[in-house]
CSV table of C-alpha atoms in Angstrom, one decimal:
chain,number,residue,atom,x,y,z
J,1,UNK,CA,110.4,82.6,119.8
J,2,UNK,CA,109.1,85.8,120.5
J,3,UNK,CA,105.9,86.3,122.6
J,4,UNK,CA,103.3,89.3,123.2
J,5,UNK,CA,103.6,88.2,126.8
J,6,UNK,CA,107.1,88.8,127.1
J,7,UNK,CA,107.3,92.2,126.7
J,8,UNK,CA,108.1,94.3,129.2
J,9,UNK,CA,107.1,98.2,129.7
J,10,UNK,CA,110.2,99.6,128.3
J,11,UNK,CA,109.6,97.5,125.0
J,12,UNK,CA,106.0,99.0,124.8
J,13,UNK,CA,107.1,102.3,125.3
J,14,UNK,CA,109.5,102.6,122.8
J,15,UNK,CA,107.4,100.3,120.4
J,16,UNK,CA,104.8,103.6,121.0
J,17,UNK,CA,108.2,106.1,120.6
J,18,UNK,CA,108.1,104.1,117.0
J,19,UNK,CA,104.5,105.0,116.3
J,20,UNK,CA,105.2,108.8,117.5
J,21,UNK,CA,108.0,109.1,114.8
J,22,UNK,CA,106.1,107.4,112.2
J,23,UNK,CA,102.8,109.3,112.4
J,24,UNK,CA,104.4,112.4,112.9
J,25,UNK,CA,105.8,111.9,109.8
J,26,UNK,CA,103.0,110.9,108.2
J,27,UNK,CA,101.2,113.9,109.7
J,28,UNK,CA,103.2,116.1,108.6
J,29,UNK,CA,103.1,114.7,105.0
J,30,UNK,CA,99.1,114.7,105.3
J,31,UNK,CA,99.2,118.6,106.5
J,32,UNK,CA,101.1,119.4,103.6
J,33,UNK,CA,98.9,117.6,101.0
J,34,UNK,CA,95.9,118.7,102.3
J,35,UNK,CA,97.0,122.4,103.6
J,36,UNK,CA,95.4,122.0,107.0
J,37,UNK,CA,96.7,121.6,110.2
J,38,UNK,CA,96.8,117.9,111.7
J,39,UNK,CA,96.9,116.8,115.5
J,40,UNK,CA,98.1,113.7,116.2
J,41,UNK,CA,97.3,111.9,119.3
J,42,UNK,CA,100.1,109.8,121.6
J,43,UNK,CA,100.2,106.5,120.1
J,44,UNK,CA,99.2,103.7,121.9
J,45,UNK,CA,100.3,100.3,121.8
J,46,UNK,CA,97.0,98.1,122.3
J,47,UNK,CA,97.6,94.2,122.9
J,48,UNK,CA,93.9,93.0,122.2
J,49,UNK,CA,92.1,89.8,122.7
J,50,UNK,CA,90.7,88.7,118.9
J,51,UNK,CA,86.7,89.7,120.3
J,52,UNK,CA,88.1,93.6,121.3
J,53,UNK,CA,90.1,94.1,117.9
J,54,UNK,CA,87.2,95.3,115.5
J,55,UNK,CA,85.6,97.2,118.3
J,56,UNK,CA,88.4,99.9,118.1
J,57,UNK,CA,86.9,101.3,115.1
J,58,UNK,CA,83.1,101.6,115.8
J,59,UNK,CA,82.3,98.3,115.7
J,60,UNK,CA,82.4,95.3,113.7
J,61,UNK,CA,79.9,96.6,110.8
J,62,UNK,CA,81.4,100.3,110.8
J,63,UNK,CA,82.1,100.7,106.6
J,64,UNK,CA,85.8,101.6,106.9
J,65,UNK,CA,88.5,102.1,104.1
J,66,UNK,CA,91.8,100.1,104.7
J,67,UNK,CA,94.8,100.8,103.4
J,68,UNK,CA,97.1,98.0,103.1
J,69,UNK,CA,101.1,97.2,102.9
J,70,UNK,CA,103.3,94.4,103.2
J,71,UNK,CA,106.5,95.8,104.9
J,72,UNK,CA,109.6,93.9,103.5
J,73,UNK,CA,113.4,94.0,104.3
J,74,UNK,CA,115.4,93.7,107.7
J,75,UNK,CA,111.7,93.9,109.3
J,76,UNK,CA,108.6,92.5,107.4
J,77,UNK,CA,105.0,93.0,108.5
J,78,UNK,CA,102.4,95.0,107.5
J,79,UNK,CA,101.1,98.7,107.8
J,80,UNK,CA,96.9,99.8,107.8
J,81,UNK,CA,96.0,103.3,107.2
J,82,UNK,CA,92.9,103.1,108.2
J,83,UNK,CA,89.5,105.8,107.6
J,84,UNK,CA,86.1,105.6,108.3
J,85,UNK,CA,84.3,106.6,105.2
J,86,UNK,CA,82.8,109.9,106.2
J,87,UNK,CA,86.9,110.8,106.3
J,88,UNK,CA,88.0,109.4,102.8
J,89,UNK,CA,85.2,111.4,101.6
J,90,UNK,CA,86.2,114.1,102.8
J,91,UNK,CA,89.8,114.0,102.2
J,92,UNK,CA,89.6,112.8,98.7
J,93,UNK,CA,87.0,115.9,98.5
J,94,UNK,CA,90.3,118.2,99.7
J,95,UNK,CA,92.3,117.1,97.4
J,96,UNK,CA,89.9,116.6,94.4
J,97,UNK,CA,88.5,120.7,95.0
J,98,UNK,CA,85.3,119.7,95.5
J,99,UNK,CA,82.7,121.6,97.6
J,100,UNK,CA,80.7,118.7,98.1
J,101,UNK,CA,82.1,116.2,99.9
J,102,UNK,CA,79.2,114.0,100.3
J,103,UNK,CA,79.2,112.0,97.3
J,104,UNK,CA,79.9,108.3,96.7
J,105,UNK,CA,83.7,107.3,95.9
J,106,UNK,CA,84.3,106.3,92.0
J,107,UNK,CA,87.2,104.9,91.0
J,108,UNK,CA,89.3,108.3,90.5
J,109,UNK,CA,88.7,108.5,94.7
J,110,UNK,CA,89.7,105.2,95.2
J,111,UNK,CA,92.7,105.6,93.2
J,112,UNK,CA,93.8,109.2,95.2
J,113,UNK,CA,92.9,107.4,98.5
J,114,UNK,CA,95.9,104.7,97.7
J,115,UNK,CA,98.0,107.6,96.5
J,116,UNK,CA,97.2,109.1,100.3
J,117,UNK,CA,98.4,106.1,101.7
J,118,UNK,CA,101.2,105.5,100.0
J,119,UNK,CA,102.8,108.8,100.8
J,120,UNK,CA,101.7,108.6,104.5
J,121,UNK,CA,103.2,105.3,105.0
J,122,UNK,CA,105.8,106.1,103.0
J,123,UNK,CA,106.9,108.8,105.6
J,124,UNK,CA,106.1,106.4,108.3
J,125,UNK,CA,108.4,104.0,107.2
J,126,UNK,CA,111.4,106.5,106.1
J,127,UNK,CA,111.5,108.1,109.7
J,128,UNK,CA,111.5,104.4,111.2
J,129,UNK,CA,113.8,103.1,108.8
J,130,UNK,CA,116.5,106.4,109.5
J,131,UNK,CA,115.3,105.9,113.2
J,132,UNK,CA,116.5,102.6,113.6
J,133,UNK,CA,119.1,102.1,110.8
J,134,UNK,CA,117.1,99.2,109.2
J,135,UNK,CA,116.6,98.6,105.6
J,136,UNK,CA,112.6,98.8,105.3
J,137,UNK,CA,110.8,98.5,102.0
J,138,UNK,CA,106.7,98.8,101.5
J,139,UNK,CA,104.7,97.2,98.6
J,140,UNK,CA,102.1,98.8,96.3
J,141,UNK,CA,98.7,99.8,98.1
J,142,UNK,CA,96.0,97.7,98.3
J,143,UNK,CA,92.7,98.9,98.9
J,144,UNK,CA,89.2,97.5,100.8
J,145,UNK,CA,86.8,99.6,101.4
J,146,UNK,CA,84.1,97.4,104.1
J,147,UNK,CA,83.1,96.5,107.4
J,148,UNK,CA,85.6,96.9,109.6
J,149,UNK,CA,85.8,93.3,111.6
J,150,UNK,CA,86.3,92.4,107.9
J,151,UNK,CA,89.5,94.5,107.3
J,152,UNK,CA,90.6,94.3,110.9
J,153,UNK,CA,90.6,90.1,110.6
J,154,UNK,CA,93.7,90.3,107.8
J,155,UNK,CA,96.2,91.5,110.5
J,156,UNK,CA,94.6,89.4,113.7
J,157,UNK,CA,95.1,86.3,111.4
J,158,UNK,CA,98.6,87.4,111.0
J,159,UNK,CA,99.0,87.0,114.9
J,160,UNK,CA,96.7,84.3,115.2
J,161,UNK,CA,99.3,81.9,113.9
J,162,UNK,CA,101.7,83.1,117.4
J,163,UNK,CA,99.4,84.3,119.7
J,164,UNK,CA,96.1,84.9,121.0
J,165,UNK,CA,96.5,88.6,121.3
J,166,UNK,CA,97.1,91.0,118.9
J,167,UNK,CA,99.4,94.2,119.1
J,168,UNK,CA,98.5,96.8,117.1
J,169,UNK,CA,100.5,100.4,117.3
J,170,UNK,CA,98.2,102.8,116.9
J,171,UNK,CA,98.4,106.6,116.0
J,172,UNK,CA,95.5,108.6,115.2
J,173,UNK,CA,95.8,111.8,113.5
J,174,UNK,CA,93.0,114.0,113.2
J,175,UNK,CA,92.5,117.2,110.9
J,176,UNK,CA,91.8,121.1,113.1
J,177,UNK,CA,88.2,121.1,112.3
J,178,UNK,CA,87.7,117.3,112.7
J,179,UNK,CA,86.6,116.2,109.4
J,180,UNK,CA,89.1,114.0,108.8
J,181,UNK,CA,90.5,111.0,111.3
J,182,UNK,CA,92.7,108.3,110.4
J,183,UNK,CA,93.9,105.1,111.9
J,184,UNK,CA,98.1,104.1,111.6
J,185,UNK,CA,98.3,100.9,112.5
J,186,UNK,CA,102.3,99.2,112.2
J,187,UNK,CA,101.9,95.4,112.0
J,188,UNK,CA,105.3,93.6,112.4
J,189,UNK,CA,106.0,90.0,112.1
J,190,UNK,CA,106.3,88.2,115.3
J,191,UNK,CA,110.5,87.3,114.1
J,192,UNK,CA,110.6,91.2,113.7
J,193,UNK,CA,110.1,92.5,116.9
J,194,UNK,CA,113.3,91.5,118.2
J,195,UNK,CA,114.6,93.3,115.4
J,196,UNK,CA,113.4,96.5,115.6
J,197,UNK,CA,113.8,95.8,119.3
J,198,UNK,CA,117.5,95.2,118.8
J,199,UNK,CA,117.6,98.1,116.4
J,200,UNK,CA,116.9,100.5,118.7
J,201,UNK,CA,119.0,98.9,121.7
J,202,UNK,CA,116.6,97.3,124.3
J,203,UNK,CA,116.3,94.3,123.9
J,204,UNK,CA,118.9,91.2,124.3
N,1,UNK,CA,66.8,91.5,121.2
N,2,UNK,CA,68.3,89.2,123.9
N,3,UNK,CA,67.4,86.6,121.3
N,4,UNK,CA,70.6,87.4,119.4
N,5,UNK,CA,73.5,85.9,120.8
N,6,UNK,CA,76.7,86.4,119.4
N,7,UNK,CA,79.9,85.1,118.7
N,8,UNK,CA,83.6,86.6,118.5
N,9,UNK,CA,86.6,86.3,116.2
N,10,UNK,CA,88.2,83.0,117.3
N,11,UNK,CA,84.7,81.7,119.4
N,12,UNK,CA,81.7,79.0,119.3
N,13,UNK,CA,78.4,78.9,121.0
N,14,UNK,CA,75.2,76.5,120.4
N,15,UNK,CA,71.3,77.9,121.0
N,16,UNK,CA,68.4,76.6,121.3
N,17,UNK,CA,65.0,77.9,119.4
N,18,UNK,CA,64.0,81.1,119.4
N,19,UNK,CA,68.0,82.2,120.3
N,20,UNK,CA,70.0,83.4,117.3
N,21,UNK,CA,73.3,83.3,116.5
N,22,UNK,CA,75.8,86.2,114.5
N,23,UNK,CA,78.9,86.8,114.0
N,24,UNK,CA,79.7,90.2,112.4
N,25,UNK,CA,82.3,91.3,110.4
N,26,UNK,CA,83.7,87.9,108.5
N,27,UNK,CA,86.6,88.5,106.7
N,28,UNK,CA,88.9,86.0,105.8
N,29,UNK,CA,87.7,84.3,108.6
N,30,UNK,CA,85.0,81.7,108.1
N,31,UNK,CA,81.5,81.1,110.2
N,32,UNK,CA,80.6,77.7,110.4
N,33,UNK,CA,77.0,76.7,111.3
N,34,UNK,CA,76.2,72.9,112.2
N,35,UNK,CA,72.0,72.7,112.5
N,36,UNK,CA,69.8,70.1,113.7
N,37,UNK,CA,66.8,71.9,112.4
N,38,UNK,CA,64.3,69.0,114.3
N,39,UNK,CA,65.5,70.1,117.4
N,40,UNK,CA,66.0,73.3,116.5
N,41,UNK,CA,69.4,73.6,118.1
N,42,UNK,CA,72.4,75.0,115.9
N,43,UNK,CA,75.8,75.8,116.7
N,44,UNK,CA,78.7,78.8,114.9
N,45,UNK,CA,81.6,78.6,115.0
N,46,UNK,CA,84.0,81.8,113.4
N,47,UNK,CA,87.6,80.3,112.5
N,48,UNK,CA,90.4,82.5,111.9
N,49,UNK,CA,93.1,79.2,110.5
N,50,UNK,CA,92.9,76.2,109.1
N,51,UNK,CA,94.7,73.5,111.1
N,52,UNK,CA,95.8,73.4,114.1
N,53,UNK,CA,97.9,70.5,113.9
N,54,UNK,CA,100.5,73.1,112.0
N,55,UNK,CA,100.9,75.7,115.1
N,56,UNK,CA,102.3,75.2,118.1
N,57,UNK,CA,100.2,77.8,120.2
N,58,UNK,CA,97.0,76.0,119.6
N,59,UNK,CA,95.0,76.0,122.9
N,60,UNK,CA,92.3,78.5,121.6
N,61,UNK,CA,90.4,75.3,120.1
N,62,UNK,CA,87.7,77.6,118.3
N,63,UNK,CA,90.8,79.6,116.5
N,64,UNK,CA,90.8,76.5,113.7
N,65,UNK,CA,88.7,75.0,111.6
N,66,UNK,CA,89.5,71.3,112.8
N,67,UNK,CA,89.1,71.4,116.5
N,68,UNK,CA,86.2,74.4,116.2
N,69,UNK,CA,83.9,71.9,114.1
N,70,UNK,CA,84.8,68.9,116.4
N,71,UNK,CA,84.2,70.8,119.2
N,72,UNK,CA,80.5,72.1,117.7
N,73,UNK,CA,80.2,68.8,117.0
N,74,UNK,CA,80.3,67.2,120.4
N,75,UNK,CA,78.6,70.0,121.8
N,76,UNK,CA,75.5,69.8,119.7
N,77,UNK,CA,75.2,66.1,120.4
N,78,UNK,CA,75.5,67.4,124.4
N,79,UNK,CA,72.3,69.6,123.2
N,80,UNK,CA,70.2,66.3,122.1
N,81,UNK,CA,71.4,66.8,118.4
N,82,UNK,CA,71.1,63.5,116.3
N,83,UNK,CA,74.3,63.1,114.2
N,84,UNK,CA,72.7,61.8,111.4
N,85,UNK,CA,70.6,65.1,111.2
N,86,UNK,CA,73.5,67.7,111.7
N,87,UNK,CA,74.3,69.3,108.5
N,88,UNK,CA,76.1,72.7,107.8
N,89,UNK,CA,76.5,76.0,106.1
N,90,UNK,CA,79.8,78.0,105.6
N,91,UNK,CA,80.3,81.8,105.0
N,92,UNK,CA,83.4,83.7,104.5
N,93,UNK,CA,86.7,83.0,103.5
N,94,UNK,CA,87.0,86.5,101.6
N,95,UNK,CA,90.4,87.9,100.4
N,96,UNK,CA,90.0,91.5,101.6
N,97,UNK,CA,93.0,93.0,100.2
N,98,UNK,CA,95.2,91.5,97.0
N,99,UNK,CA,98.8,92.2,96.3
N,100,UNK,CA,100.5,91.1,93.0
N,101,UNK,CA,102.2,87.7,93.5
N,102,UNK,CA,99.9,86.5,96.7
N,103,UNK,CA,101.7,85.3,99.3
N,104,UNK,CA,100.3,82.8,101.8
N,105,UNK,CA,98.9,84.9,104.7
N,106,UNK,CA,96.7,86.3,101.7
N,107,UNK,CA,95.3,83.7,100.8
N,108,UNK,CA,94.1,82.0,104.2
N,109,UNK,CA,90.8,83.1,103.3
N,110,UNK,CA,91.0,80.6,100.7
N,111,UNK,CA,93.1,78.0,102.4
N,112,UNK,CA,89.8,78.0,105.2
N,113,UNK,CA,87.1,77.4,103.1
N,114,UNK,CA,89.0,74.5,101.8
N,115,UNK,CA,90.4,73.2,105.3
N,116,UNK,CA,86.6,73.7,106.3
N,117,UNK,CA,85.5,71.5,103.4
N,118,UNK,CA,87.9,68.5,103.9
N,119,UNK,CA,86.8,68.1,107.8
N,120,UNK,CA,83.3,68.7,107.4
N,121,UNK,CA,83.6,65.4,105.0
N,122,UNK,CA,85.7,63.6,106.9
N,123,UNK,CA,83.2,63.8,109.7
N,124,UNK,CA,80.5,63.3,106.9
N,125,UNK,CA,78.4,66.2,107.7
N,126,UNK,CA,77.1,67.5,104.9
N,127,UNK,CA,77.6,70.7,103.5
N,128,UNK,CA,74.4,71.7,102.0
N,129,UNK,CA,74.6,75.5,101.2
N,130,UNK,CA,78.0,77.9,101.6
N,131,UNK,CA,78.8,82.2,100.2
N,132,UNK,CA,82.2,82.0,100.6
N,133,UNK,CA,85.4,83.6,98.7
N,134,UNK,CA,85.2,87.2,96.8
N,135,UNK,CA,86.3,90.1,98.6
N,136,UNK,CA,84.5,91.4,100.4
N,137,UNK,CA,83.2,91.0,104.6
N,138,UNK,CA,80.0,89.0,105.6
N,139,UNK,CA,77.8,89.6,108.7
N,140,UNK,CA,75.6,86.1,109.5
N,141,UNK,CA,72.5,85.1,111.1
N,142,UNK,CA,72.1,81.3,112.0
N,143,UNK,CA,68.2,80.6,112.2
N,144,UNK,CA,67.9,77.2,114.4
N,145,UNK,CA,64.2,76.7,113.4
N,146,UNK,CA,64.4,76.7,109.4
N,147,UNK,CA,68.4,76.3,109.3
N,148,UNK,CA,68.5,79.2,107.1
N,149,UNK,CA,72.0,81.2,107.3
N,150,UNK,CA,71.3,85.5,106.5
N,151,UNK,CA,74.4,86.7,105.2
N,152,UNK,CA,74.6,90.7,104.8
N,153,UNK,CA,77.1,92.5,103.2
N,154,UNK,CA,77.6,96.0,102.2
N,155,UNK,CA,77.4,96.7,98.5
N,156,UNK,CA,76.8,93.0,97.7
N,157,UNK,CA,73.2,92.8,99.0
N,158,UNK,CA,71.6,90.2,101.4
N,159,UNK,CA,71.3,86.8,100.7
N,160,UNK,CA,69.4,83.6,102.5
N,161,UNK,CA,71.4,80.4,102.0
């Protein structure tokens, strides 16, 4: 049975080579859509206690908009685009044409903020899927825009049934001017790590 | 604000008057709050799963709603509690994100507010107020002197329960 604990630097780093590909992917995708540049920052691969796992993002309370996938095929698990709100404003504002980015999201933001996901995720699963070989499929978007211990407790649930840590593989990608950051976060299965592991050749 | 203690994903703690407890952020997670309101003690417990009878890594005893409320239990009797004056309040249990044709994991939320229920009446504590299910997260506020639970949320207002 597969274990946080067992994991061993190599397996970290090239969980973190995973989240480089992915992202850059999706950053590139996100440059295109929005016609601005996007830096990306080296992923990290964070194994969290349950306490430390909503303070990543600001805090417990922080109103953040997730963007959530079930990840099905030779792997399953989940992925979480994740933006705090003054960012979906203002990316939804990008796309939308509007000068002022400052107003409450309606439905038709809510609806283009799924769309963002999807094709960000979808790029982050292509590259990993050509990467490693593996035949990886992603559901329809769901959205939930609210705090962010809130959003943050779906995938720590996940692990809470293996583990008492969470790893999360996290990218963030952030636009030139820095009005827009996001969040990548790739949530396998516990029985998938071996696969993606094994996919990529290190691990027995 | 010393007064406010709180308490993490997957953690329980007892006060004593004037102490407060919170736990912030409730998702599908559920905060369970046994009161003694004479002695103004009052314990939370956040649960993340329902039973841990069904997991093998199960030594984190406040990750589950059985051992967490047995555990609050005990401990508020340790405090001077009386058990025939324990009673509780539940919040949470939210699904936060819905896909067509639910699977399991989505509906834990669920799945602990009813685990939740079932133990609290097998221990016959009675459940005398609860918020729980919808979709949306829940910050609490366990008041030991009135055994009133705050629950805030954003965009669903505040409520006393």
């Amino acid at each position: 049975m597969f274990n946080v604990d067992d994991l061993n630097n190599m397996h970290l780093d090239v969980l973190r080579e995973v989240g480089n590909i992915g992202a850059g992917n999706a950053a590139t995708a996100l440059a295109k859509m929005i016609d601005k540049k996007i830096d990306m920052e080296v992923p990290t691969v964070k194994i969290l206690d349950y306490s430390d796992v909503a303070g990543i993002l600001g805090g417990e309370e922080s109103v953040v908009a997730g963007i959530y996938f079930n990840v099905s095929g030779d792997i399953t698990g989940n992925i979480m685009f994740l933006l705090d709100v003054k960012s979906s404003k203002m990316l939804t504002g990008m796309l939308m044409g509007r000068e002022d980015c400052s107003k409450e999201l309606d439905e038709m933001d809510r609806s283009a903020l799924q769309e963002i996901g999807n094709i960000l995720s979808g790029s982050y699963i292509s590259s990993l899927s050509t990467l490693t070989g593996l035949n990886i499929s992603l559901s329809i978007p769901s959205l939930c825009i609210d705090m962010a211990g809130a959003i943050l407790s779906v995938p720590a649930i996940q692990f809470g049934y293996v583990s008492d840590k969470v790893l999360l593989i996290e990218t963030k990608l952030r636009e030139g001017d820095d009005l827009v950051k996001a969040n990548f976060f790739l949530i396998p299965n516990a029985e998938s790590y071996s696969t993606l592991l094994n996919a990529l050749g290190v691990y027995d | 604000m010393q007064n406010i203690i709180k308490v993490g994903m997957a953690d329980l703690k007892i006060v004593r008057f004037p102490q407060i407890l919170t736990t912030l952020g409730l998702g599908s997670c559920v905060g369970i709050a046994l009161y003694d309101q004479k002695e103004k003690i009052a314990g939370l417990a956040h649960i993340m799963l329902p039973d841990s009878k069904q997991i093998k890594n199960n030594t984190n005893k406040a990750k589950f709603a059985d051992t967490a409320i047995e555990i609050l239990l005990e401990e508020l009797l340790k405090a001077g509690g009386s058990r025939n004056r324990i009673v509780a309040k539940i919040a949470g249990g939210a699904q936060m994100f819905s896909f067509g044709g639910n699977s399991d994991v989505m509906k834990i939320g669920y799945r602990n507010v009813i685990a939740t229920k079932e133990i609290l009446d097998g221990l016959k504590i009675p459940l005398i107020a609860e918020d729980t299910g919808g979709n949306h997260g829940r910050t609490i506020e366990v008041y030991t002197d009135t055994s009133m639970l705050l629950v805030k949320t954003i965009g669903y207002g505040i409520k006393e329960i």
